[in-house]
CSV table of C-alpha atoms in Angstrom, one decimal:
chain,number,residue,atom,x,y,z
A,241,MET,CA,46.4,42.6,22.6
A,242,MET,CA,43.9,41.8,19.8
A,243,THR,CA,40.2,41.9,20.6
A,244,THR,CA,37.9,39.1,19.6
A,245,GLY,CA,36.5,41.2,16.8
A,246,LYS,CA,39.9,42.0,15.4
A,247,ILE,CA,40.9,38.3,15.6
A,248,LYS,CA,37.7,37.3,13.7
A,249,ALA,CA,38.3,40.0,11.1
A,250,GLU,CA,41.9,38.8,10.6
A,251,ASN,CA,40.8,35.2,10.3
A,252,GLU,CA,38.2,36.1,7.7
A,253,LYS,CA,40.9,38.0,5.7
A,254,GLN,CA,43.2,35.0,5.7
A,255,ILE,CA,40.6,32.5,4.4
A,256,PRO,CA,40.4,34.0,0.9
A,257,LEU,CA,44.2,34.0,0.7
A,258,GLN,CA,44.2,30.3,1.6
A,259,MET,CA,41.5,29.6,-1.0
A,260,ASP,CA,43.6,31.4,-3.6
A,261,ASN,CA,46.5,29.1,-2.7
A,262,PHE,CA,44.3,26.1,-3.0
A,263,VAL,CA,43.3,27.2,-6.6
A,264,LYS,CA,47.0,27.8,-7.5
A,265,ALA,CA,48.0,24.4,-6.1
A,266,PHE,CA,45.1,22.7,-7.9
A,267,ARG,CA,45.8,24.4,-11.3
A,268,SER,CA,49.5,23.7,-11.2
A,269,LYS,CA,49.1,20.2,-9.6
A,270,ASP,CA,51.5,21.4,-6.9
A,271,VAL,CA,51.2,18.8,-4.1
A,272,ASN,CA,53.7,20.6,-1.9
A,273,LEU,CA,51.7,23.9,-2.0
A,274,MET,CA,48.5,21.9,-1.5
A,275,MET,CA,49.9,20.3,1.7
A,276,VAL,CA,50.7,23.7,3.2
A,277,LEU,CA,47.0,24.1,3.5
A,278,PHE,CA,46.3,21.0,5.5
A,279,SER,CA,47.0,20.3,9.2
A,280,PRO,CA,49.1,17.2,9.9
A,281,LYS,CA,46.2,15.9,12.2
A,282,MET,CA,43.5,16.6,9.6
A,283,VAL,CA,40.6,14.3,8.9
A,284,SER,CA,38.9,14.5,5.5
A,285,PHE,CA,36.2,12.7,3.7
A,286,ASP,CA,36.3,12.1,0.0
A,287,ILE,CA,34.5,10.2,-2.8
A,288,ILE,CA,37.4,7.8,-3.2
A,289,PRO,CA,37.4,4.7,-0.9
A,290,PRO,CA,38.1,4.4,1.9
A,291,LEU,CA,36.2,7.7,2.1
A,292,LYS,CA,37.8,8.8,5.4
A,293,TYR,CA,41.4,9.9,5.4
A,294,SER,CA,43.4,10.8,8.6
A,295,GLY,CA,46.7,12.7,8.6
A,296,SER,CA,48.3,14.9,6.0
A,297,ASP,CA,50.6,12.0,4.7
A,298,ILE,CA,47.5,10.1,3.5
A,299,CYS,CA,46.1,13.3,2.0
A,300,ARG,CA,49.4,13.9,0.1
A,301,ASN,CA,49.0,10.5,-1.5
A,302,VAL,CA,45.4,11.2,-2.4
A,303,TRP,CA,46.3,14.5,-4.1
A,304,GLN,CA,49.2,12.8,-6.0
A,305,GLU,CA,46.8,10.1,-7.3
A,306,THR,CA,44.1,12.7,-8.1
A,307,PHE,CA,46.4,15.0,-10.1
A,308,ALA,CA,47.7,12.0,-12.0
A,309,LEU,CA,44.2,11.4,-13.4
A,310,PHE,CA,44.0,14.9,-15.0
A,311,GLN,CA,45.6,16.0,-18.2
A,312,ASP,CA,46.8,19.6,-18.5
A,313,PRO,CA,45.4,22.1,-18.4
A,314,ILE,CA,43.5,21.6,-15.2
A,315,ASP,CA,41.2,24.2,-13.8
A,316,ILE,CA,39.0,24.9,-10.9
A,317,GLU,CA,36.7,27.7,-10.0
A,318,LEU,CA,35.4,28.7,-6.5
A,319,CYS,CA,32.3,30.8,-6.5
A,320,ASP,CA,29.5,32.0,-4.2
A,321,LEU,CA,31.6,31.6,-1.0
A,322,ASN,CA,30.3,33.0,2.2
A,323,ILE,CA,33.2,33.1,4.7
A,324,THR,CA,32.8,33.5,8.4
A,325,SER,CA,35.1,32.5,11.3
A,326,ASP,CA,34.9,32.2,15.0
A,327,GLU,CA,37.1,34.3,17.3
A,328,GLY,CA,39.7,31.5,17.8
């Protein structure tokens, strides 16, 4: 059985891996890889109206529309992250 500290440490190890997948998906405009990162019940807020999106199906459409706006190459950089998690 994992202790709370071990669960927290494992969660914090997984977050950078997921962030790397986000960057890979963004750079390659890979909507399927992007969707692996989102919960089907997710709620997100964006700068594109209607501003609030519920559910991963809506999120998929938003990413498809977003990627269509960019010409290749597309890049993104994540920096100065401070990652913590709860024990859950």
